[in-house]
Short mmCIF file of C-alpha atoms in Angstrom, two decimals:
data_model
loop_
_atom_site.label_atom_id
_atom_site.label_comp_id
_atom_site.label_asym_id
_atom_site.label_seq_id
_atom_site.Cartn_x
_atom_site.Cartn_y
_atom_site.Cartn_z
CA UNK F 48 1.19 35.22 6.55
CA UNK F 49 1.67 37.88 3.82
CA UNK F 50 -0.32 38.44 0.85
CA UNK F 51 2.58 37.86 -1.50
CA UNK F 52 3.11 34.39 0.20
CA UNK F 53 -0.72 33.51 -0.76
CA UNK F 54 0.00 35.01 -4.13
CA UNK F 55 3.44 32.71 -4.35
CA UNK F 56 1.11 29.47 -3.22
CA UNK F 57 -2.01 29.79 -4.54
CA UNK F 58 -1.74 28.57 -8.00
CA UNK F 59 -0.27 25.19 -6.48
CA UNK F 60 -3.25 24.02 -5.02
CA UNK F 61 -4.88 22.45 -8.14
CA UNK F 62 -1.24 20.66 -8.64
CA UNK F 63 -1.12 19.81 -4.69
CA UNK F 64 -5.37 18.49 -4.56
CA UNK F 65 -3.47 16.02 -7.73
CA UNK F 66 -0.85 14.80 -5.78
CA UNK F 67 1.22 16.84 -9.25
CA UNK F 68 4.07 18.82 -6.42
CA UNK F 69 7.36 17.46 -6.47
CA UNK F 70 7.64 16.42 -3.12
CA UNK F 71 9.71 19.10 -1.44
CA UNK F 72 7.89 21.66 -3.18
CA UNK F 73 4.28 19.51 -1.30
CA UNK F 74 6.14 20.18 1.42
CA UNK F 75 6.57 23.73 1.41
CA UNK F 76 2.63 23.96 0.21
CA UNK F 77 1.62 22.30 3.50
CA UNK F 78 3.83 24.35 5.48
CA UNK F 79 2.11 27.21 3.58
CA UNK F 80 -1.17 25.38 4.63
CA UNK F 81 -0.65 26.38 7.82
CA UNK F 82 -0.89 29.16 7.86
CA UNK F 83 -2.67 30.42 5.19
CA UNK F 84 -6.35 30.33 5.34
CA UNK F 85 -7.51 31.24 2.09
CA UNK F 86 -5.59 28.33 0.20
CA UNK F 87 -7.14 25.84 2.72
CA UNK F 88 -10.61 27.01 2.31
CA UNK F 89 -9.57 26.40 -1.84
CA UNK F 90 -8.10 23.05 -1.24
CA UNK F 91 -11.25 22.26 0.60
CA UNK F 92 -13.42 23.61 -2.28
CA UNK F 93 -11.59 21.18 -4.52
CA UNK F 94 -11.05 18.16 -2.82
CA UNK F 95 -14.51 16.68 -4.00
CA UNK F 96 -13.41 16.95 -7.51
CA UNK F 97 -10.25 14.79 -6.95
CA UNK F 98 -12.20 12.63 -4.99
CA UNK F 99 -14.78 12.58 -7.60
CA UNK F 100 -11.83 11.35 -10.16
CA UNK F 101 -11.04 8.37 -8.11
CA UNK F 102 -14.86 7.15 -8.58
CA UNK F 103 -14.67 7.71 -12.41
CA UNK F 104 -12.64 4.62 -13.07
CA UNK F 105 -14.11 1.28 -14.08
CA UNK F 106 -14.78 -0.95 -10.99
CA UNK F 107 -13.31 -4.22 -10.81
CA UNK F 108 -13.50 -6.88 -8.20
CA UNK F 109 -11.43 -7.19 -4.81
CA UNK F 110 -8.55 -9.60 -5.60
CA UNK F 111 -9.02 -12.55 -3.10
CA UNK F 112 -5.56 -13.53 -3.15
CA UNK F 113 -4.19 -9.69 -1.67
CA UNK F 114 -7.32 -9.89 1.32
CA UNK F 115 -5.49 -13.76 1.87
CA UNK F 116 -2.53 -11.55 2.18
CA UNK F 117 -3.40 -9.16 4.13
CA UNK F 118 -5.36 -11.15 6.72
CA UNK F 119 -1.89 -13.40 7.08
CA UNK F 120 0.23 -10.26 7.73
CA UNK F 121 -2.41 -9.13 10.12
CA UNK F 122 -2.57 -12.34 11.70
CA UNK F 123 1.27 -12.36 12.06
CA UNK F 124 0.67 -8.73 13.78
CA UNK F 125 -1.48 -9.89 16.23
CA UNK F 126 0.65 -12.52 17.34
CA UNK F 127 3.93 -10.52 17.78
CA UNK F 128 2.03 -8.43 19.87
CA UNK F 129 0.73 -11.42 21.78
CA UNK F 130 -2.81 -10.54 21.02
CA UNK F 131 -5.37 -13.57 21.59
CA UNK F 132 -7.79 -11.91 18.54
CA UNK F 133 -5.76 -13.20 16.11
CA UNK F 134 -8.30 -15.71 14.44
CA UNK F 135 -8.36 -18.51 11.71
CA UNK F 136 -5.11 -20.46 10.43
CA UNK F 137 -3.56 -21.10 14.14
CA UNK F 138 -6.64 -22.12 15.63
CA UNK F 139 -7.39 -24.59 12.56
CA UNK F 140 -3.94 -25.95 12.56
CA UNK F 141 -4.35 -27.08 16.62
CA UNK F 142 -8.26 -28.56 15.91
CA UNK F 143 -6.64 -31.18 13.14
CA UNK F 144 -3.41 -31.64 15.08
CA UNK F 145 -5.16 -31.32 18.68
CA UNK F 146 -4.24 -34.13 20.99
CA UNK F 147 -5.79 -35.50 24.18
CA UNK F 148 -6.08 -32.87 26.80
CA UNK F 149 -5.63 -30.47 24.32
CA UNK F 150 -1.89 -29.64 24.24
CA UNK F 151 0.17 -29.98 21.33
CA UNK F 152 3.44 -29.05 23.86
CA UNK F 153 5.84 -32.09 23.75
CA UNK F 154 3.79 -33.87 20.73
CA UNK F 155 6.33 -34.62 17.88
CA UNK F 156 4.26 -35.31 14.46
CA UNK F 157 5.78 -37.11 12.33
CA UNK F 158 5.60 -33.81 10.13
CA UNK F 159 6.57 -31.03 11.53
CA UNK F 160 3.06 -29.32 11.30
CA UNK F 161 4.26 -25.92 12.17
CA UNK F 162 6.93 -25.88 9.94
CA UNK F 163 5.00 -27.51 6.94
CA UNK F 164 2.43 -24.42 7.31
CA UNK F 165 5.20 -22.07 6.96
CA UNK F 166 5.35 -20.58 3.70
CA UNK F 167 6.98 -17.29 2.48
CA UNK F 168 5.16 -14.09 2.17
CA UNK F 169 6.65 -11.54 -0.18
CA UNK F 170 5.46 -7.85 0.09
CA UNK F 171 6.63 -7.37 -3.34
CA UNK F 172 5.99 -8.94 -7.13
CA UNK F 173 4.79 -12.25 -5.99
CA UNK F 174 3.05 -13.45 -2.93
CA UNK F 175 2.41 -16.61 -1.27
CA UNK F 176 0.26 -16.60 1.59
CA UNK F 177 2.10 -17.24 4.98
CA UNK F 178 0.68 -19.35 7.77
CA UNK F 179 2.41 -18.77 10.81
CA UNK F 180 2.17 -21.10 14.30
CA UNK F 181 3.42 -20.34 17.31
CA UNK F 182 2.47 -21.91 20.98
CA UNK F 183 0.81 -18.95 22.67
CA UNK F 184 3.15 -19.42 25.51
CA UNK F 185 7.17 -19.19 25.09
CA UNK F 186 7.31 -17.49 21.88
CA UNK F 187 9.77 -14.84 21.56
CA UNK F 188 10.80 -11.24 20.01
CA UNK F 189 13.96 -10.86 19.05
CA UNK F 190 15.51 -7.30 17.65
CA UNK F 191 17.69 -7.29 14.60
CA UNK F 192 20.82 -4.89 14.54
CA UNK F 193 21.28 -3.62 11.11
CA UNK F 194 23.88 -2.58 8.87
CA UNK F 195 23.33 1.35 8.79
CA UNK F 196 25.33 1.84 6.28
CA UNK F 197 23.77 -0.33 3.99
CA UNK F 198 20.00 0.25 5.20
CA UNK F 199 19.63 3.74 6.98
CA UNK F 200 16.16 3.22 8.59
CA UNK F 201 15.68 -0.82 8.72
CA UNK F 202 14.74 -2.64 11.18
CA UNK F 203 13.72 -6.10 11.61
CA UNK F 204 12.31 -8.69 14.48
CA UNK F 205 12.41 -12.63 14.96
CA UNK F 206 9.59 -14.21 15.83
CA UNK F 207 10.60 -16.92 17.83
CA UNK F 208 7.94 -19.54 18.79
CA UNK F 209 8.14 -21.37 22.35
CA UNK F 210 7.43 -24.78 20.01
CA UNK F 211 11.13 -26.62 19.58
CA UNK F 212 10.11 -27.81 16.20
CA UNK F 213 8.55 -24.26 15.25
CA UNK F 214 10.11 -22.52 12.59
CA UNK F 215 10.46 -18.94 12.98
CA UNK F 216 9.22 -15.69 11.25
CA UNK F 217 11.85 -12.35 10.34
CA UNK F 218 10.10 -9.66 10.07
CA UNK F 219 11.51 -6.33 8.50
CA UNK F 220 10.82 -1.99 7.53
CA UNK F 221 12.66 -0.20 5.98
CA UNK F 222 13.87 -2.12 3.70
CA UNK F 223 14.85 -0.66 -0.13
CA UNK F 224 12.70 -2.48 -2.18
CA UNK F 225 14.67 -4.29 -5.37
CA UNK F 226 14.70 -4.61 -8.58
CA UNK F 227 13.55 -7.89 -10.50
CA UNK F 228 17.68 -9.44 -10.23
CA UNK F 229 18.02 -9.29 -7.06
CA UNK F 230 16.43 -10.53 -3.66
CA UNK F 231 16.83 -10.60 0.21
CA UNK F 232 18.50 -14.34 1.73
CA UNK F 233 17.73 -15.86 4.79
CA UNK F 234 20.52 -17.42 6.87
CA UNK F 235 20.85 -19.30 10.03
CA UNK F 236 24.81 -18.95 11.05
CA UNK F 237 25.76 -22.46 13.02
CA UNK F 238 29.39 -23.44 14.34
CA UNK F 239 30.63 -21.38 11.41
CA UNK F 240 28.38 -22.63 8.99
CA UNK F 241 25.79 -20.73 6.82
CA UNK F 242 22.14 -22.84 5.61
CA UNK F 243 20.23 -20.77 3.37
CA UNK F 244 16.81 -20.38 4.72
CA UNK F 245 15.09 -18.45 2.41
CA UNK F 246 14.32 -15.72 -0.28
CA UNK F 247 12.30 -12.87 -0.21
CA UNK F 248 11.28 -9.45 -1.09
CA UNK F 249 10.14 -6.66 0.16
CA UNK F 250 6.59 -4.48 -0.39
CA UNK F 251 6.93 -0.39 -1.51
CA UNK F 252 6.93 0.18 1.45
CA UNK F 253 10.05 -1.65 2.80
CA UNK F 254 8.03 -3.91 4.79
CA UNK F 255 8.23 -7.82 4.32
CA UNK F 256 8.38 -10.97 6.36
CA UNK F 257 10.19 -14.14 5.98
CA UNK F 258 10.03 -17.85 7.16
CA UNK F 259 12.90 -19.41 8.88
CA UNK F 260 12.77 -23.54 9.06
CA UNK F 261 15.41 -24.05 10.83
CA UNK F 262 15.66 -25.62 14.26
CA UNK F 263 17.10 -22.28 16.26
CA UNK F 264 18.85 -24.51 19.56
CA UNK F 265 22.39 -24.08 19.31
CA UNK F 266 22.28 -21.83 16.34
CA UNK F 267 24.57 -18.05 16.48
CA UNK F 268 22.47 -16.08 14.25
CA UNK F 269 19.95 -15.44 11.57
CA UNK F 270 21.35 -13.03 8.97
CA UNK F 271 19.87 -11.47 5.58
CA UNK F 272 22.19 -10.67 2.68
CA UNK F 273 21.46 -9.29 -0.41
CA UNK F 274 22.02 -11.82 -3.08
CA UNK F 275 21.08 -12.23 -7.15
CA UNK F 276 17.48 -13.28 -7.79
CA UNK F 277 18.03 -16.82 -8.21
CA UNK F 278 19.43 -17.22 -4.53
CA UNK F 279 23.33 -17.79 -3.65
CA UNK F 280 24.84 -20.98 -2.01
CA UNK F 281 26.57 -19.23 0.24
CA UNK F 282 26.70 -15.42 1.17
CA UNK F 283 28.33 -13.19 -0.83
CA UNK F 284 28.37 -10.02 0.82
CA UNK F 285 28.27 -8.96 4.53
CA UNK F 286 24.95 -9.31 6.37
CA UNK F 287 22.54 -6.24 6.39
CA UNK F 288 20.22 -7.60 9.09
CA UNK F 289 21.79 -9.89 11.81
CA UNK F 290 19.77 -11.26 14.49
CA UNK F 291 22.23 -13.00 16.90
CA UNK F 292 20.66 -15.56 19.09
CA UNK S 53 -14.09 2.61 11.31
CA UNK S 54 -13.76 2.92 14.98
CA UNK S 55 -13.08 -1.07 15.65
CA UNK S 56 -10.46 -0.99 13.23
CA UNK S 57 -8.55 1.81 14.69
CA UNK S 58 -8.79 -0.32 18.31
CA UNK S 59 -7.13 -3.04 15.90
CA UNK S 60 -9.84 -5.40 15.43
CA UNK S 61 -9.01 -7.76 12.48
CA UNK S 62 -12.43 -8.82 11.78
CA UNK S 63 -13.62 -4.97 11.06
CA UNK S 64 -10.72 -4.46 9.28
CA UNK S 65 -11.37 -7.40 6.86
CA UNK S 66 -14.79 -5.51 6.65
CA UNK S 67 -12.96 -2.72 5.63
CA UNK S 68 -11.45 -4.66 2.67
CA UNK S 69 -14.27 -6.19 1.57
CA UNK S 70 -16.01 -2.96 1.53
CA UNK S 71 -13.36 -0.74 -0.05
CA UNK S 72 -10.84 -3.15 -1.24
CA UNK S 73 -12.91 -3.03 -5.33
CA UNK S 74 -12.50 0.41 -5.52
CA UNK S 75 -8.71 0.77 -3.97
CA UNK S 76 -7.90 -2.05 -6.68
CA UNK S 77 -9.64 -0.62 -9.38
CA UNK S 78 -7.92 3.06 -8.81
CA UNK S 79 -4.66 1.32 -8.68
CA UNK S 80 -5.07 -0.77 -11.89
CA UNK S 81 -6.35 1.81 -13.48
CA UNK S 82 -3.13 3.69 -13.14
CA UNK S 83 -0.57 1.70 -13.44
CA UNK S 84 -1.93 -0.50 -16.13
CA UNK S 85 -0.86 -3.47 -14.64
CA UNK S 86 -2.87 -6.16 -12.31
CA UNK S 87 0.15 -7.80 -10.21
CA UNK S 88 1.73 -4.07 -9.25
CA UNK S 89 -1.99 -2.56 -8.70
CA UNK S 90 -2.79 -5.71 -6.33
CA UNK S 91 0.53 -4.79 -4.33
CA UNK S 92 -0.13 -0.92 -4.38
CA UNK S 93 -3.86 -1.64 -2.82
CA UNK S 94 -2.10 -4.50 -0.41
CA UNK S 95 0.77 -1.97 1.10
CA UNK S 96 -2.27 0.68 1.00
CA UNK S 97 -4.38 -1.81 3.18
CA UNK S 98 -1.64 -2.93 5.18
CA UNK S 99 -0.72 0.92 5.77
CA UNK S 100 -3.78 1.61 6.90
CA UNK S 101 -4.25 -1.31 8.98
CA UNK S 102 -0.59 -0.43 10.98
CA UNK S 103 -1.42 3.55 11.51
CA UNK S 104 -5.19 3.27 11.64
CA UNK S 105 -5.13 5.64 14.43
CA UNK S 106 -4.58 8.86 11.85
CA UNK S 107 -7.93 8.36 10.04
CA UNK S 108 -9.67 11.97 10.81
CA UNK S 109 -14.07 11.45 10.19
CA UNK S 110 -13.58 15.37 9.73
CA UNK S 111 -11.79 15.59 6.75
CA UNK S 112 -13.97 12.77 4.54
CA UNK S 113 -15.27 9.46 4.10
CA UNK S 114 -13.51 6.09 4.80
CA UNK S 115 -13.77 5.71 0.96
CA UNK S 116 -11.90 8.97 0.57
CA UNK S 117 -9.19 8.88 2.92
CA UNK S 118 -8.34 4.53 1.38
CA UNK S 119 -8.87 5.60 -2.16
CA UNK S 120 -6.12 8.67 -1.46
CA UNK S 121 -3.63 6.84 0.09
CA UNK S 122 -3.88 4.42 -2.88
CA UNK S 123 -3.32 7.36 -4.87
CA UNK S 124 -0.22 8.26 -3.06
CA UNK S 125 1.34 4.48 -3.36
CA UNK S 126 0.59 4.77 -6.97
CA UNK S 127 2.01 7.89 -7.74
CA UNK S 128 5.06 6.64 -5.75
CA UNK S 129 5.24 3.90 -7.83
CA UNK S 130 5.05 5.45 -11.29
CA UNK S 131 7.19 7.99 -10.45
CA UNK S 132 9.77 5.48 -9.13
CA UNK S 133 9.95 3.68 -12.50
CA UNK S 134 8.57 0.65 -10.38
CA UNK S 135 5.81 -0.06 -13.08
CA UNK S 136 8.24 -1.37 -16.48
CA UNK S 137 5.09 -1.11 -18.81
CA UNK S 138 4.41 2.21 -18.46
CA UNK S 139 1.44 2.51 -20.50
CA UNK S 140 -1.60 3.58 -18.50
CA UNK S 141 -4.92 0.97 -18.92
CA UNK S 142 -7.41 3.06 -20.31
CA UNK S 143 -10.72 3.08 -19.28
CA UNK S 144 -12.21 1.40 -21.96
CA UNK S 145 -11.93 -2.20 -22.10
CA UNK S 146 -10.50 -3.19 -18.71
CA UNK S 147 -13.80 -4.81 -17.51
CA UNK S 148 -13.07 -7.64 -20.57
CA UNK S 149 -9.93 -8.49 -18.75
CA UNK S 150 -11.24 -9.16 -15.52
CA UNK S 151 -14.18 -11.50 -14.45
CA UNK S 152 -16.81 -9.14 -14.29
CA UNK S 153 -18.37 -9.03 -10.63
CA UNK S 154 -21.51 -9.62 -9.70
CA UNK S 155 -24.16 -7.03 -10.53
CA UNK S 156 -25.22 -6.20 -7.34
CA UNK S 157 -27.19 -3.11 -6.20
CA UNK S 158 -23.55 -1.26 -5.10
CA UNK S 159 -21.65 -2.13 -8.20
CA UNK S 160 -24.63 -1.11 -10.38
CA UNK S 161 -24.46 1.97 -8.56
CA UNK S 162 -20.85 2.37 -9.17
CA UNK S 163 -20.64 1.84 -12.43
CA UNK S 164 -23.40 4.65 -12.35
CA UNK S 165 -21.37 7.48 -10.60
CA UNK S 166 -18.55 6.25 -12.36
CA UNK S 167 -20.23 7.37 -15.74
CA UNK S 168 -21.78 10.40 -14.38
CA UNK S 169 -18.18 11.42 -13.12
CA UNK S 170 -16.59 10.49 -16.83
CA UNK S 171 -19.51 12.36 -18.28
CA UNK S 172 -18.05 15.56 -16.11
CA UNK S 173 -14.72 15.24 -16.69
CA UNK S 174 -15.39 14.59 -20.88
CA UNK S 175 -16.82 18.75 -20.42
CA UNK S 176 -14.12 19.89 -19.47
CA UNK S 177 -12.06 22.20 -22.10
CA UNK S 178 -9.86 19.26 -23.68
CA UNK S 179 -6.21 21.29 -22.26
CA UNK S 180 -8.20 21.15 -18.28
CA UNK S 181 -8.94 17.24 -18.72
CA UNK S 182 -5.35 16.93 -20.59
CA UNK S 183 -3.39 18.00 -17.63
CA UNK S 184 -5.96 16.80 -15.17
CA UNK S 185 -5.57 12.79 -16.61
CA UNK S 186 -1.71 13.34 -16.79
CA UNK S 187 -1.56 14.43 -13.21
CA UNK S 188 -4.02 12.15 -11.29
CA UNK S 189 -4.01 9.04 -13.49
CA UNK S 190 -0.21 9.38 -15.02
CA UNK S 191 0.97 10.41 -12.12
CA UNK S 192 3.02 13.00 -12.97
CA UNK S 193 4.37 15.88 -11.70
CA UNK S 194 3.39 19.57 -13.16
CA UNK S 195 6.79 19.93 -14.20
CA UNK S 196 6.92 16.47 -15.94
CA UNK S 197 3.04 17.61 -17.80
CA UNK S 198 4.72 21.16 -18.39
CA UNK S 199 7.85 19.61 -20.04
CA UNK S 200 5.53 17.11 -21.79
CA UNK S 201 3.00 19.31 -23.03
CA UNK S 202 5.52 22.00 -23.79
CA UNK S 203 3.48 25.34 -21.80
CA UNK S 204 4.78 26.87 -19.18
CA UNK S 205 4.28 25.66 -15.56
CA UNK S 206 2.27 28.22 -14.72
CA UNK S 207 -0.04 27.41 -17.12
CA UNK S 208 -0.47 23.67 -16.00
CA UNK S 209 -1.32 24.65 -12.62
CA UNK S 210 -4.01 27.19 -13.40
CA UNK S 211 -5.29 24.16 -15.92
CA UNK S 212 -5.08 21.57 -13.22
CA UNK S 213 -7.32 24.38 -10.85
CA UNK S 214 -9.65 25.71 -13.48
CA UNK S 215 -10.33 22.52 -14.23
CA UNK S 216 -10.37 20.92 -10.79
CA UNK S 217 -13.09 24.20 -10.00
CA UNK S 218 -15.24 23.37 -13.28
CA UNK S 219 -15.72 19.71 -12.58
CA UNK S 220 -16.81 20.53 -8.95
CA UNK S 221 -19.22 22.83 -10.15
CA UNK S 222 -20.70 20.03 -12.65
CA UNK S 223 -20.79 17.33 -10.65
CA UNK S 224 -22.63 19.42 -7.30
CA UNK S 225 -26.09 18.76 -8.65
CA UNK S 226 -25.41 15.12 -9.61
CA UNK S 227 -22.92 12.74 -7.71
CA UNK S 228 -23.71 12.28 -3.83
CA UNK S 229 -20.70 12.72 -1.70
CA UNK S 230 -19.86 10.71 0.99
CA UNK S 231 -19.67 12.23 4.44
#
């Protein structure tokens, strides 16, 4: 590393400890980083003044409603993974629905409890929270094939439960986030037919996760399209996610 | 720290409970507005929860290392034009808007630092804080504060590190840092 590089870099670390680069130009800092001692011996010097600034703002309370967000989405983790440590909303849902012997397989409420606890979670301007069911044995992954074109980077999963009368969950990354007049549509594609399923949008962070109500047997596909905020009746462009079944 | 990185949900609702004030109150106080500031701290949270393996003990705090990747989001989302309303909540005046939490021990002590580090950074030569607030709160880039401001780039950054250097050196003798 040559002295005239340090030179070059070393009035940048103020603006980089800010988060003020543009972010090629971060880029090229950190590469610098790398190799150049002195500036991360400076950045280190610093960092407890930017981390001071954080702690000068006024505190304000943890909003329930985003931890009753998060702990869905985590929930909903757990379970595609098939992890048992998922806790709360499934296990509530089988104690008032349980049955004798304990198996809710081949039980057919008279409302579809696992379809009435889906709601929609939305990563993005509004949020409901989502409870998700699913039997713990039978459920299934399903991958989405994407429109590259359209969403470089996306991807996307269908949660399938082993439960009949489950409805399913679509999850999905990568996803451009929009603006406030437009939103993502749910389909399920049967015998040529298209049923709206549902709306959503997506967080920052192109992640999101829909519901799907539907009854799946027999069905072709679930799609997403991109639609006007209000919803469409029927598609009106080509799918960007398709998850053919 | 360690059970959330093995994926445990219950430590990581710990995790919020514990942190999940501050990354909120970082967020709002940036983008000025409570429904985009509750999804910056949620994608931060959900972020961390999905690559909780890349927390480093060696480089700083929990507290630290949540608090700057809500600073990241944020930044993100100001400079994406995400936030319409693009005036910044100031810190004055915010705590009226919001039901004002229970005075316990740790948000006594908050509010403390938090005054000790405002004290500090109201020190500071008035073009040091200038470019300082512009960059960490506003969000923008030292190009953006250099147009703004109309001084040459140059200038901003040796503000933003004069500045960044002076309120280290005030605050060493009276704000504990987490390790």
């Amino acid at each position: 590393m040559s002295v005239e590089r340090h030179e070059i870099h070393e009035q940048s670390v103020g603006a980089y400890a800010l988060g003020a680069l543009e972010e090629l130009e971060a880029k090229h800092f950190e590469a610098h980083l790398e190799e150049c001692h002195l500036c991360r011996d400076e950045l280190e010097r610093l960092r407890p003044a930017v981390d001071a600034l954080a702690r000068s703002v006024t505190p304000l309370p943890a909003p329930p409603a985003v931890k009753a967000a998060l702990m869905a989405e985590v929930e909903a983790d757990l379970r595609e993974r098939g992890d048992s440590r998922a806790p709360g909303i499934l296990s509530r849902l089988r104690e008032r629905f349980a049955v004798t012997g304990g198996s809710i397989a081949g039980v057919r409420p008279a409302v579809a409890w696992v379809s009435a606890a889906l709601v929609l979670l939305v990563g993005g301007v509004t949020g409901f929270a989502i409870s998700q069911s699913t039997s713990d044995s039978g459920a299934e992954t399903l991958a989405a094939t994407v429109d590259e074109r359209n969403l470089p980077g996306g991807s996307g999963s269908l949660l399938v439960p082993g439960d009949p009368d489950g409805g399913a969950i679509l999850r999905v990354h990568g996803m451009p986030p929009l603006d406030n007049k437009s939103v993502y549509q749910v389909w399920v594609q049967r015998d040529g037919e298209t049923i709206s399923q549902s709306l959503f949008s997506v967080g920052m962070d192109g992640t999101g996760a829909a519901a799907v109500s539907e009854d799946l047997e027999g069905a072709d596909a679930v799609m997403v399209t991109r639609e006007q905020a209000q919803g469409a009746r029927a598609p009106t462009g080509d799918p960007i996610i398709t998850v053919p079944l | 720290m360690a059970l959330v990185q093995e994926g445990n949900p219950r430590a990581f609702e710990m995790l919020y409970d514990r942190h999940g004030g501050p990354a909120f109150s970082l967020a709002y106080r940036m983008v000025g507005n409570r429904v985009t500031a509750e999804d910056i701290s949620q994608e931060a949270f959900l972020s961390i929860w999905r690559s909780r393996l890349r927390y480093q003990p060696e480089r700083g705090s929990v507290r630290t290392w949540v608090l700057g990747i809500v600073h990241h989001r944020a930044i993100d989302a100001l400079r994406r034009n995400l936030v319409h309303d693009k005036r910044r909540a100031s810190a004055e005046g915010i705590e009226e808007r919001f039901e004002a939490p229970e005075q316990t021990d740790v948000e006594v002590a908050r509010m403390d630092e938090a005054n000790i580090v405002r004290g500090a950074i109201k020190e500071l030569p008035d073009e040091q804080a200038k470019v300082i607030e512009l960059a960490y709160f506003g969000g923008f880039s030292h190009s953006k504060i250099a147009e703004m401001l109309e001084m040459p780039i140059g200038t901003v950054k040796g503000r933003m590190r004069l500045g960044l250097d002076k309120l280290r050196r005030q605050l060493e003798g009276g704000v504990v840092y987490e390790r």
